[in-house]
Amino acid sequence: WFIGDTNAALGSGTGLMNFVYGANPWIVYLNNAERMRIDASGNLLVGTTTSYGKISVYQTAASPVVYGIGGGVVGNFVSADVTNAAVWNFGRDNVSTGNFVHSYNGTVLTSITTSGNLLLGTTSAGASATKVIGMANATAPTTSPAGMGQLYVEGGALKFRGSSGTVTTIAPA
């Protein structure tokens, strides 16, 4: 299908837009360059040939990030740094649990469960937990940013480090 100069060769001609069905993807060319495609799975890709979800958009060469929506599960948002192969994912972890997760390269960093639990560095708050904050053991901070405190778990004990550097154990393990 051609829109524009129908006598021109595929992908040539000023202002020409071509819709081309190949072996798998539908590809849209504008002014001699591929602009977007719909792949064999029905994913829309703009500026990229790699899918990170139902809709994937490549930002720019100066900031090589692809944004994807629906990254394998309905409602996910994916941000992928194509230079460093780093992938951030925000959305449901899977259809069966429905937990909202924030992960980096497949490792869950935080999640909010359907029971209202906020989990930091862990994926479980216990079978009967509702509306609790679960925290995995952390690396103890060695510095204290000015004007703030840090709450963390070390060896199962809940600790607080104040801006002056004083560490207080709030609850033992």
mmCIF file of C-alpha atoms in Angstrom:
data_model
loop_
_atom_site.group_PDB
_atom_site.id
_atom_site.type_symbol
_atom_site.label_atom_id
_atom_site.label_comp_id
_atom_site.label_asym_id
_atom_site.label_seq_id
_atom_site.Cartn_x
_atom_site.Cartn_y
_atom_site.Cartn_z
ATOM 1 C CA TRP A 1 0.000 0.000 0.000
ATOM 2 C CA PHE A 2 1.281 3.417 -0.864
ATOM 3 C CA ILE A 3 0.229 6.865 0.197
ATOM 4 C CA GLY A 4 1.854 9.585 -1.834
ATOM 5 C CA ASP A 5 3.728 8.961 -5.054
ATOM 6 C CA THR A 6 2.386 5.529 -6.048
ATOM 7 C CA ASN A 7 4.806 5.343 -8.977
ATOM 8 C CA ALA A 8 7.885 5.568 -6.751
ATOM 9 C CA ALA A 9 9.819 2.543 -5.555
ATOM 10 C CA LEU A 10 9.229 1.281 -2.019
ATOM 11 C CA GLY A 11 10.664 3.672 0.554
ATOM 12 C CA SER A 12 11.622 6.337 -1.963
ATOM 13 C CA GLY A 13 10.168 9.689 -2.876
ATOM 14 C CA THR A 14 9.715 12.838 -0.823
ATOM 15 C CA GLY A 15 6.657 12.710 1.409
ATOM 16 C CA LEU A 16 5.950 9.097 0.510
ATOM 17 C CA MET A 17 4.417 6.857 3.143
ATOM 18 C CA ASN A 18 4.435 3.094 2.585
ATOM 19 C CA PHE A 19 2.639 0.410 4.559
ATOM 20 C CA VAL A 20 4.456 -2.851 3.894
ATOM 21 C CA TYR A 21 3.503 -6.328 5.009
ATOM 22 C CA GLY A 22 6.575 -8.537 5.187
ATOM 23 C CA ALA A 23 7.127 -12.055 6.504
ATOM 24 C CA ASN A 24 6.057 -11.024 10.031
ATOM 25 C CA PRO A 25 5.703 -7.312 10.738
ATOM 26 C CA TRP A 26 3.657 -4.582 9.145
ATOM 27 C CA ILE A 27 6.125 -1.735 8.616
ATOM 28 C CA VAL A 28 5.420 1.960 8.020
ATOM 29 C CA TYR A 29 8.060 3.901 6.075
ATOM 30 C CA LEU A 30 8.094 7.685 5.768
ATOM 31 C CA ASN A 31 10.672 9.548 3.683
ATOM 32 C CA ASN A 32 12.869 6.490 3.150
ATOM 33 C CA ALA A 33 13.010 5.456 6.812
ATOM 34 C CA GLU A 34 11.162 2.925 8.909
ATOM 35 C CA ARG A 35 9.006 4.825 11.431
ATOM 36 C CA MET A 36 6.995 2.073 13.132
ATOM 37 C CA ARG A 37 5.943 -1.541 12.879
ATOM 38 C CA ILE A 38 3.387 -3.986 14.182
ATOM 39 C CA ASP A 39 5.105 -7.311 14.870
ATOM 40 C CA ALA A 40 3.696 -10.815 14.524
ATOM 41 C CA SER A 41 2.443 -10.716 18.147
ATOM 42 C CA GLY A 42 0.496 -7.503 17.538
ATOM 43 C CA ASN A 43 2.939 -5.265 19.435
ATOM 44 C CA LEU A 44 3.367 -1.674 18.198
ATOM 45 C CA LEU A 45 7.021 -0.598 17.968
ATOM 46 C CA VAL A 46 8.064 2.987 17.254
ATOM 47 C CA GLY A 47 11.749 3.680 16.563
ATOM 48 C CA THR A 48 12.810 0.180 17.634
ATOM 49 C CA THR A 49 12.608 -3.383 16.372
ATOM 50 C CA THR A 50 12.684 -4.922 19.885
ATOM 51 C CA SER A 51 9.447 -5.292 21.826
ATOM 52 C CA TYR A 52 9.271 -4.469 25.542
ATOM 53 C CA GLY A 53 5.487 -4.792 25.679
ATOM 54 C CA LYS A 54 2.355 -4.160 23.661
ATOM 55 C CA ILE A 55 3.623 -0.639 22.871
ATOM 56 C CA SER A 56 7.388 0.095 22.708
ATOM 57 C CA VAL A 57 8.818 3.545 21.978
ATOM 58 C CA TYR A 58 12.529 4.321 21.514
ATOM 59 C CA GLN A 59 13.440 7.741 22.896
ATOM 60 C CA THR A 60 16.598 9.028 21.153
ATOM 61 C CA ALA A 61 20.167 7.995 20.418
ATOM 62 C CA ALA A 62 21.347 10.626 22.934
ATOM 63 C CA SER A 63 19.254 8.935 25.648
ATOM 64 C CA PRO A 64 18.892 5.337 24.426
ATOM 65 C CA VAL A 65 15.841 4.238 26.386
ATOM 66 C CA VAL A 66 12.906 2.198 25.133
ATOM 67 C CA TYR A 67 9.629 2.626 26.996
ATOM 68 C CA GLY A 68 7.163 -0.232 26.856
ATOM 69 C CA ILE A 69 3.600 -0.614 28.075
ATOM 70 C CA GLY A 70 2.135 -4.010 28.848
ATOM 71 C CA GLY A 71 5.501 -5.731 29.321
ATOM 72 C CA GLY A 72 4.143 -9.265 29.299
ATOM 73 C CA VAL A 73 1.358 -8.546 31.800
ATOM 74 C CA VAL A 74 -1.528 -6.119 31.454
ATOM 75 C CA GLY A 75 -0.708 -2.713 32.930
ATOM 76 C CA ASN A 76 3.076 -3.017 33.215
ATOM 77 C CA PHE A 77 5.369 -0.153 32.275
ATOM 78 C CA VAL A 78 8.922 -0.996 31.212
ATOM 79 C CA SER A 79 11.863 1.352 30.825
ATOM 80 C CA ALA A 80 14.850 -0.303 29.137
ATOM 81 C CA ASP A 81 18.272 1.296 28.739
ATOM 82 C CA VAL A 82 19.332 -0.358 25.483
ATOM 83 C CA THR A 83 22.985 0.680 25.864
ATOM 84 C CA ASN A 84 23.448 -0.969 29.261
ATOM 85 C CA ALA A 85 20.814 -3.723 28.815
ATOM 86 C CA ALA A 86 19.130 -2.560 32.025
ATOM 87 C CA VAL A 87 15.385 -3.037 32.370
ATOM 88 C CA TRP A 88 13.117 -1.337 34.940
ATOM 89 C CA ASN A 89 9.607 -2.749 35.290
ATOM 90 C CA PHE A 90 6.645 -1.235 37.118
ATOM 91 C CA GLY A 91 3.367 -3.124 37.253
ATOM 92 C CA ARG A 92 1.664 -6.348 38.257
ATOM 93 C CA ASP A 93 4.022 -9.239 38.978
ATOM 94 C CA ASN A 94 1.703 -11.787 37.394
ATOM 95 C CA VAL A 95 -1.980 -12.269 36.780
ATOM 96 C CA SER A 96 -2.517 -14.743 39.658
ATOM 97 C CA THR A 97 -1.323 -12.528 42.554
ATOM 98 C CA GLY A 98 -1.942 -9.057 41.171
ATOM 99 C CA ASN A 99 0.787 -7.528 43.368
ATOM 100 C CA PHE A 100 2.226 -4.237 42.105
ATOM 101 C CA VAL A 101 6.001 -4.524 41.756
ATOM 102 C CA HIS A 102 8.999 -2.382 40.932
ATOM 103 C CA SER A 103 11.881 -4.487 39.623
ATOM 104 C CA TYR A 104 15.295 -4.017 38.057
ATOM 105 C CA ASN A 105 16.656 -6.652 35.644
ATOM 106 C CA GLY A 106 14.171 -9.214 36.958
ATOM 107 C CA THR A 107 14.883 -8.645 40.676
ATOM 108 C CA VAL A 108 11.903 -7.333 42.653
ATOM 109 C CA LEU A 109 12.967 -4.290 44.713
ATOM 110 C CA THR A 110 9.607 -3.190 46.142
ATOM 111 C CA SER A 111 6.053 -4.417 45.944
ATOM 112 C CA ILE A 112 2.617 -3.596 47.244
ATOM 113 C CA THR A 113 0.531 -6.717 47.741
ATOM 114 C CA THR A 114 -3.202 -7.106 47.290
ATOM 115 C CA SER A 115 -3.347 -7.371 51.112
ATOM 116 C CA GLY A 116 -1.957 -3.841 51.393
ATOM 117 C CA ASN A 117 1.549 -4.869 52.481
ATOM 118 C CA LEU A 118 4.527 -2.732 51.450
ATOM 119 C CA LEU A 119 7.550 -4.970 50.870
ATOM 120 C CA LEU A 120 11.113 -3.672 50.530
ATOM 121 C CA GLY A 121 13.686 -6.141 49.234
ATOM 122 C CA THR A 122 11.446 -9.136 49.919
ATOM 123 C CA THR A 123 8.497 -10.768 48.200
ATOM 124 C CA SER A 124 6.630 -12.075 51.254
ATOM 125 C CA ALA A 125 5.303 -10.572 54.481
ATOM 126 C CA GLY A 126 3.958 -13.868 55.819
ATOM 127 C CA ALA A 127 0.754 -15.795 55.172
ATOM 128 C CA SER A 128 -1.566 -13.795 57.435
ATOM 129 C CA ALA A 129 0.050 -10.338 57.137
ATOM 130 C CA THR A 130 -2.175 -7.448 56.066
ATOM 131 C CA LYS A 131 -1.229 -3.777 55.843
ATOM 132 C CA VAL A 132 2.325 -4.283 57.181
ATOM 133 C CA ILE A 133 5.720 -3.072 56.024
ATOM 134 C CA GLY A 134 8.141 -5.911 55.372
ATOM 135 C CA MET A 135 11.839 -5.147 55.018
ATOM 136 C CA ALA A 136 14.661 -7.505 54.110
ATOM 137 C CA ASN A 137 18.019 -7.284 55.871
ATOM 138 C CA ALA A 138 19.939 -4.361 54.442
ATOM 139 C CA THR A 139 23.500 -3.194 54.159
ATOM 140 C CA ALA A 140 23.961 -0.861 57.108
ATOM 141 C CA PRO A 141 24.484 2.732 55.973
ATOM 142 C CA THR A 142 27.954 4.121 56.677
ATOM 143 C CA THR A 143 27.109 7.764 56.048
ATOM 144 C CA SER A 144 24.209 9.979 57.019
ATOM 145 C CA PRO A 145 22.909 12.448 54.458
ATOM 146 C CA ALA A 146 22.277 15.834 56.039
ATOM 147 C CA GLY A 147 18.806 16.531 57.356
ATOM 148 C CA MET A 148 17.451 12.983 57.207
ATOM 149 C CA GLY A 149 17.444 9.629 58.960
ATOM 150 C CA GLN A 150 17.641 6.076 57.658
ATOM 151 C CA LEU A 151 15.420 3.199 58.786
ATOM 152 C CA TYR A 152 16.761 -0.289 58.000
ATOM 153 C CA VAL A 153 16.881 -3.909 59.119
ATOM 154 C CA GLU A 154 20.214 -5.469 60.104
ATOM 155 C CA GLY A 155 20.410 -9.062 61.316
ATOM 156 C CA GLY A 156 16.653 -9.030 61.793
ATOM 157 C CA ALA A 157 16.791 -5.968 64.114
ATOM 158 C CA LEU A 158 15.031 -2.724 63.171
ATOM 159 C CA LYS A 159 17.491 0.185 63.375
ATOM 160 C CA PHE A 160 17.505 3.928 62.786
ATOM 161 C CA ARG A 161 20.550 6.009 61.845
ATOM 162 C CA GLY A 162 20.094 9.716 62.465
ATOM 163 C CA SER A 163 21.684 12.539 60.509
ATOM 164 C CA SER A 164 24.430 12.841 63.149
ATOM 165 C CA GLY A 165 25.380 9.171 62.581
ATOM 166 C CA THR A 166 23.945 7.774 65.829
ATOM 167 C CA VAL A 167 22.444 4.293 65.339
ATOM 168 C CA THR A 168 19.528 3.291 67.552
ATOM 169 C CA THR A 169 18.134 -0.235 67.697
ATOM 170 C CA ILE A 170 14.373 0.194 67.756
ATOM 171 C CA ALA A 171 13.543 -3.499 68.044
ATOM 172 C CA PRO A 172 15.947 -6.411 68.480
ATOM 173 C CA ALA A 173 15.832 -9.473 66.211
#
